[in-house]
Tab-separated table of C-alpha atoms in Angstrom:
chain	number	residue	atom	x	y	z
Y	1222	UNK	CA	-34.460	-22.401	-66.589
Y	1223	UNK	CA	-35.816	-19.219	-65.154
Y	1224	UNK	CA	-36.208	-17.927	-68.680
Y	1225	UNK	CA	-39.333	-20.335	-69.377
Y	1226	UNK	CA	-40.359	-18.795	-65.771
Y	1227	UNK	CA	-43.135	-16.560	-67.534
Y	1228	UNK	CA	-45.198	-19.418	-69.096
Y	1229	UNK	CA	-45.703	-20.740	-65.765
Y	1230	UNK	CA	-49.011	-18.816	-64.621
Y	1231	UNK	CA	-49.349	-21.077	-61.981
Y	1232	UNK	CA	-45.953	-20.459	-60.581
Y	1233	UNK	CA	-46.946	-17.224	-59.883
Y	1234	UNK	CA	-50.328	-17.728	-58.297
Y	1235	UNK	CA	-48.413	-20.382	-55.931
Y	1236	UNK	CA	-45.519	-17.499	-54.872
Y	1237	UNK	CA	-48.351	-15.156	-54.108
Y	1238	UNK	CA	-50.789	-17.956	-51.945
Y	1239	UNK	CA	-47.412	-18.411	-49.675
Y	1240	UNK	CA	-46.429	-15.066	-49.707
Y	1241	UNK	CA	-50.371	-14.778	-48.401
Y	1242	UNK	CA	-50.037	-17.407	-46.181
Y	1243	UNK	CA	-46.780	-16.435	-44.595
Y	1244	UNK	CA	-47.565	-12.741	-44.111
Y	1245	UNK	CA	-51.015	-13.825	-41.781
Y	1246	UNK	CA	-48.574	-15.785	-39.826
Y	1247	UNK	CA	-46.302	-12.898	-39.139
Y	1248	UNK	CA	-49.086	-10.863	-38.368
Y	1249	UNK	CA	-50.768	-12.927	-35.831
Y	1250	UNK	CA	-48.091	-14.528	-34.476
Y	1251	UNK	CA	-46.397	-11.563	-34.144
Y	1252	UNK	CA	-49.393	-9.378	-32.440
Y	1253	UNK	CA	-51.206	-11.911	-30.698
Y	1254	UNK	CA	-49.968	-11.719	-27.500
Y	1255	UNK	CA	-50.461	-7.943	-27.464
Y	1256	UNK	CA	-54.102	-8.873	-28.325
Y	1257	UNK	CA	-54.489	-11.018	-25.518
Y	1258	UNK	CA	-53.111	-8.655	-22.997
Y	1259	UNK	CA	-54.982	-5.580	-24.418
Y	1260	UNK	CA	-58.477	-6.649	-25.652
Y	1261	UNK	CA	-58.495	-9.749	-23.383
Y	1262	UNK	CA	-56.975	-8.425	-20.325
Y	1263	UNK	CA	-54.045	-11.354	-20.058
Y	1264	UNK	CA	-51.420	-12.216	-21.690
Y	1265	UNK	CA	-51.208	-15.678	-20.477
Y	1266	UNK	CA	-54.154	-16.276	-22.385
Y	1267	UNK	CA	-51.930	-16.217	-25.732
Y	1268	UNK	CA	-51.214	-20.045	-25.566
Y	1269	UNK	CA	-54.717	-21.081	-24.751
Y	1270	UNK	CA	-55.235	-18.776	-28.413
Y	1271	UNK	CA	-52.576	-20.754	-29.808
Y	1272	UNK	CA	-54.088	-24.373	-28.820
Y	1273	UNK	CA	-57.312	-23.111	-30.359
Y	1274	UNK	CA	-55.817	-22.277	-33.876
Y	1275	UNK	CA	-53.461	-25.247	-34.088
Y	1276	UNK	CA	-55.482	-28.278	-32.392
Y	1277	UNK	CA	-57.958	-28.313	-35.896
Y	1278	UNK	CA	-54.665	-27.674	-37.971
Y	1279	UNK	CA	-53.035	-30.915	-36.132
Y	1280	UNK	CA	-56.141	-33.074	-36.378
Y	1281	UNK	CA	-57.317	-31.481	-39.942
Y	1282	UNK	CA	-53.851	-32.466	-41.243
Y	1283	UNK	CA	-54.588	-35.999	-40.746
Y	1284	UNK	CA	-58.411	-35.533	-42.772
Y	1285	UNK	CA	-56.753	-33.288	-45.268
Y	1286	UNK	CA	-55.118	-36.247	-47.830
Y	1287	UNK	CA	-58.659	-38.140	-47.961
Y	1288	UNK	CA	-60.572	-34.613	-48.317
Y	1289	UNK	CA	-58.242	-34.044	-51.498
Y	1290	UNK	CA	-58.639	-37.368	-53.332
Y	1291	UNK	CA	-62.218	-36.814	-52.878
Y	1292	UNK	CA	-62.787	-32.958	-53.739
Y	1293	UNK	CA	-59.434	-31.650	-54.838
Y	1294	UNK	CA	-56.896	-29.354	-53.548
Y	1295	UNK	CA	-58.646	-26.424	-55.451
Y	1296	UNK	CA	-62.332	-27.045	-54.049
Y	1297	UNK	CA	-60.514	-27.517	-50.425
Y	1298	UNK	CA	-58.279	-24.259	-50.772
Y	1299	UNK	CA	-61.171	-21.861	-51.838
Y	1300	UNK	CA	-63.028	-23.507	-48.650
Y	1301	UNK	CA	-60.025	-23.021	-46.676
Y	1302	UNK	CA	-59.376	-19.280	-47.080
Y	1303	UNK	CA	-63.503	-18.598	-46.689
Y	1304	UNK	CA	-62.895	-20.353	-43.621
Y	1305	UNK	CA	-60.120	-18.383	-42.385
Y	1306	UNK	CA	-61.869	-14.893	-43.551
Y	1307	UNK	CA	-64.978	-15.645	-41.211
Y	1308	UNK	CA	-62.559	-16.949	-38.601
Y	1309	UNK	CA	-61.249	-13.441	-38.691
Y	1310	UNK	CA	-64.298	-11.682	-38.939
Y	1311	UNK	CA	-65.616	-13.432	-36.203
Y	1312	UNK	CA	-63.079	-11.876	-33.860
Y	1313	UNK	CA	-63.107	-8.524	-35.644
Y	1314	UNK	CA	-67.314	-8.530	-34.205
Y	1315	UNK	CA	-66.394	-9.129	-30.615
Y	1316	UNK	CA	-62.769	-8.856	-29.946
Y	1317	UNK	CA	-62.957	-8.388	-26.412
Y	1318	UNK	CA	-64.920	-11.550	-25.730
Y	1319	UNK	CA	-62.950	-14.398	-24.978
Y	1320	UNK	CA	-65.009	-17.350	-26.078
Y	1321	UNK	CA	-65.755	-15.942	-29.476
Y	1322	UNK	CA	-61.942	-15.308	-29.356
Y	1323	UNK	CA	-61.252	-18.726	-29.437
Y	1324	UNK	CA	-64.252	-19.595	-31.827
Y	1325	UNK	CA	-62.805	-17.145	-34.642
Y	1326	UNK	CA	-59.729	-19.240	-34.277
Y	1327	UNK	CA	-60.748	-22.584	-34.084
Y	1328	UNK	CA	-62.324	-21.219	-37.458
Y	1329	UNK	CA	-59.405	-19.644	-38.650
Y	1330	UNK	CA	-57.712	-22.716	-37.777
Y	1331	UNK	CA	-60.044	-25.920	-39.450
Y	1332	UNK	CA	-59.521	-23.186	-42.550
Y	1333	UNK	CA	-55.844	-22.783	-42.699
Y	1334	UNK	CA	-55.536	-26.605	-43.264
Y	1335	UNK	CA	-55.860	-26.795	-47.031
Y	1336	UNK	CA	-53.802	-23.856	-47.233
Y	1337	UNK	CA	-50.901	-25.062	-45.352
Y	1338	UNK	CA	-51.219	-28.375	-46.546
Y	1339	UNK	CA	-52.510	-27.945	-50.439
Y	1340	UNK	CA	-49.830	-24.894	-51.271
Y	1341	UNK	CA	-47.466	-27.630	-50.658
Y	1342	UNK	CA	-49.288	-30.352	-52.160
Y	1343	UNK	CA	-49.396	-28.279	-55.515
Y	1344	UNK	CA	-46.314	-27.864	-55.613
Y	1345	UNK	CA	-45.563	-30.854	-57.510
Y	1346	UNK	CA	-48.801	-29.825	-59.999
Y	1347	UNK	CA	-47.375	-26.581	-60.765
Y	1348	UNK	CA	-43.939	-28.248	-61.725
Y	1349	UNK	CA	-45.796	-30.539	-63.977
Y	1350	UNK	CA	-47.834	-27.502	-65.620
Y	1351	UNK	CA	-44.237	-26.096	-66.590
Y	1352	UNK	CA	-43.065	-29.380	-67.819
Y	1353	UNK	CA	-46.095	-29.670	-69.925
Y	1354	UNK	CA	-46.291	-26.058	-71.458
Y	1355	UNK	CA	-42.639	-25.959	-72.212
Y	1356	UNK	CA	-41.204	-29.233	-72.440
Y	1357	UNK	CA	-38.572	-28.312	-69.616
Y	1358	UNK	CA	-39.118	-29.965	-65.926
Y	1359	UNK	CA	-37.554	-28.019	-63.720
Y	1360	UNK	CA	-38.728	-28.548	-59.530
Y	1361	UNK	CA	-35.634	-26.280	-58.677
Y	1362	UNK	CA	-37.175	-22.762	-59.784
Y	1363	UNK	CA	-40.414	-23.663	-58.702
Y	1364	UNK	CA	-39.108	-24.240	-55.156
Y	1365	UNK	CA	-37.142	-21.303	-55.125
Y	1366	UNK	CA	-40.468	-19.223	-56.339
Y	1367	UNK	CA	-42.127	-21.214	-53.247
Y	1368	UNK	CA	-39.364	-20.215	-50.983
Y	1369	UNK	CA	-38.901	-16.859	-52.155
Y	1370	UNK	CA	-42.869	-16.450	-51.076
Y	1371	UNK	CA	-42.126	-18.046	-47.812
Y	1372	UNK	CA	-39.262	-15.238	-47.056
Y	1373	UNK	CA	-40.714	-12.313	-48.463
Y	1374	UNK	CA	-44.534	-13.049	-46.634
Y	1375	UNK	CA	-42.612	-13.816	-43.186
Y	1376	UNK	CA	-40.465	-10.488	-43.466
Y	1377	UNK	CA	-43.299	-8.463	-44.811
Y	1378	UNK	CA	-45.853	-9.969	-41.852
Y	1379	UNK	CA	-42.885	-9.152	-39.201
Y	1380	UNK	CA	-42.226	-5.567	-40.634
Y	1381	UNK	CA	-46.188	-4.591	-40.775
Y	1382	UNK	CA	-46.689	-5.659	-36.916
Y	1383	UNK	CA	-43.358	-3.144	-35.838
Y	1384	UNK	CA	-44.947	-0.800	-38.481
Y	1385	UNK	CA	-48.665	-0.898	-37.577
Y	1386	UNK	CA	-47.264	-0.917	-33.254
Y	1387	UNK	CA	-45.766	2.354	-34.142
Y	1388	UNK	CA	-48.536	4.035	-35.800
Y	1389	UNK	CA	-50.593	3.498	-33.035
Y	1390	UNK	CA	-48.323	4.732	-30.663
Y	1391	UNK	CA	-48.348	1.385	-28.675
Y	1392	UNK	CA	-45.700	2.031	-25.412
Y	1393	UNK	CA	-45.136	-0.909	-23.712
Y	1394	UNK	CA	-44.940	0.098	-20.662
Y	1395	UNK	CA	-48.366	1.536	-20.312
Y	1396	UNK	CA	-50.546	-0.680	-18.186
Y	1397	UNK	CA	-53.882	0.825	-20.603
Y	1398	UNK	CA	-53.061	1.296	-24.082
Y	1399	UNK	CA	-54.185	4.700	-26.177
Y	1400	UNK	CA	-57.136	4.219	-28.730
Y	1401	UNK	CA	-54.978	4.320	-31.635
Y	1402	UNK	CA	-52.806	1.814	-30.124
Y	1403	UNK	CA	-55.882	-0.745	-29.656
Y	1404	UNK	CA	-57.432	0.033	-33.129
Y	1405	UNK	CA	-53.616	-0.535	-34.818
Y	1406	UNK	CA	-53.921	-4.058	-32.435
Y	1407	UNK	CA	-57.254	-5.046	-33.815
Y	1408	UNK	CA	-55.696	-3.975	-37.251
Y	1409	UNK	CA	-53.131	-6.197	-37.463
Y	1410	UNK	CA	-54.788	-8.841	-35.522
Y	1411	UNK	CA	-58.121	-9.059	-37.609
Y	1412	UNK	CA	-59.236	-7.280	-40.187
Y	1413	UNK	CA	-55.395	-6.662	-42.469
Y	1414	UNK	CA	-55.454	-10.555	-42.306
Y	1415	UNK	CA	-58.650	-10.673	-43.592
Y	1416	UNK	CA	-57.922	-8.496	-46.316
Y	1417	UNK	CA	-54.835	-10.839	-47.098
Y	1418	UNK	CA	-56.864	-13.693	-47.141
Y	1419	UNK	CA	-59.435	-12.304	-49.417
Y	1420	UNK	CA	-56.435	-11.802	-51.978
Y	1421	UNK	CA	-55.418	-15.607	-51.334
Y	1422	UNK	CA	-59.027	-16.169	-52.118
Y	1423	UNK	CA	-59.309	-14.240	-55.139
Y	1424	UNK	CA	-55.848	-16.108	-56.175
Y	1425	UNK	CA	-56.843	-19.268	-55.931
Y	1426	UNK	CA	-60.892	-18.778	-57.211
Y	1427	UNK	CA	-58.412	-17.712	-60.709
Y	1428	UNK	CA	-55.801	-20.848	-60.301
Y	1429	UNK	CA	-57.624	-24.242	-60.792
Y	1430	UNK	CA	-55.046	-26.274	-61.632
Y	1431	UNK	CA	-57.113	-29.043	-61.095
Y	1432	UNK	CA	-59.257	-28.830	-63.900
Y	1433	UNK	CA	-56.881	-28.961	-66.382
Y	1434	UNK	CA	-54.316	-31.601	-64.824
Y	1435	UNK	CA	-55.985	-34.950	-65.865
Y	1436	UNK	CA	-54.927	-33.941	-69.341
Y	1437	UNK	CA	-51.731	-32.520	-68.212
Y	1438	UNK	CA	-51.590	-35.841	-66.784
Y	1439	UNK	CA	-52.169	-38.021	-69.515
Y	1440	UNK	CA	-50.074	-36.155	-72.038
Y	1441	UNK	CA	-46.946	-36.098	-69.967
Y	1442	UNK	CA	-47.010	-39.864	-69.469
Y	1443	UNK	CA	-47.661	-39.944	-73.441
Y	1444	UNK	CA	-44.372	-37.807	-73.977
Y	1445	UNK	CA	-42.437	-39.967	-71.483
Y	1446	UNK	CA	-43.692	-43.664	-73.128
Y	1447	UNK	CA	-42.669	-41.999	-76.564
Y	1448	UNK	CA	-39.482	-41.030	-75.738
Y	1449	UNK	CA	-38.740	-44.639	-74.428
């Protein structure tokens, strides 16, 4: 029940690594392809950009499962969101430069791996963590805290990128954009992710789960033999 919702530190720390997750992807997604057109002179080069994040997602998501049994989702996820801050600070040095474009997100990229993947993986841990502290199992409310993370991050991302484009006075129709249009373009393109990230990372360097789940572990499978 949502009343034993409190007790659930982890719960929280999860809703706020997808709200994290979910408002980079708005903000990216959502300015990228005024990125490429401004700073790299071409919009068509938004889905070579989009190759270069996502090819080390696609082939990290395959590595991810073996780098968890070995390390843990915790070690991987603090990894993960250093990776993705130097994959945006890497494109925040030299944002007009093509090939260190596409190094930042390669970056960006092998680091968003064990967040994508290990938010979801710990799912199931933070469910467990309620179980154990209150004696209640319930995966419903911590999927609806997951989803209500998901929603909120995507709106807030989508919002920020209208908000930020109207600061800077972007007008479409301009073939060169004003300097507060670029520097609101860089904004949401570089450094306001990297700022979310760093609050992911700060998140999850105060949520290991995994130290403390052997034992949560072990005593939930002693509750469950004794109540057979």
């Amino acid at each position: 029940t949502y009343t034993h919702l409190h007790k659930n530190k982890y719960i929280i720390k999860e809703t706020i690594h997808f709200i994290v997750n979910f408002v980079n992807m708005g903000l990216t997604g959502g300015v990228g392809i005024y990125f490429a057109r401004d700073f790299l002179g071409n919009s068509d080069l938004y889905g070579t950009m989009t190759l270069a994040n996502y090819i080390p997602v696609m082939i990290g998501l395959f590595a991810f499962p073996s780098l968890a049994n070995r390390f843990g989702k915790w070690k991987c996820m603090v990894v993960g969101y250093i990776l993705e801050a130097a994959g945006y600070l890497i494109i925040f040095l030299a944002p007009s430069s093509f090939p260190v474009v596409l190094l930042g997100l390669a970056v960006r990229g092998i680091g968003h791996v064990p967040n994508s993947a290990g938010i979801y993986a710990m799912v199931a841990d933070v469910t467990d963590y309620g179980e154990w502290k209150t004696g209640i199992r319930n995966e419903g409310v911590t999927f609806s805290a997951t989803s209500f993370g998901t929603k909120i991050g995507t709106g807030i991302g989508s919002a920020v990128v209208g908000w930020g484009l109207a600061l800077g006075n972007y007008v479409g129709s301009a073939t060169v954009q004003g300097a507060s249009a670029l520097e609101s373009i860089k904004a949401l393109y570089t450094y306001i992710p990297l700022i979310v990230t760093l609050v992911g990372l700060v998140v999850i360097l105060n949520a290991n789960i995994d130290k403390i789940y052997p034992t949560i572990e072990k005593d939930l499978k002693a509750r469950r033999q004794t109540k057979e």
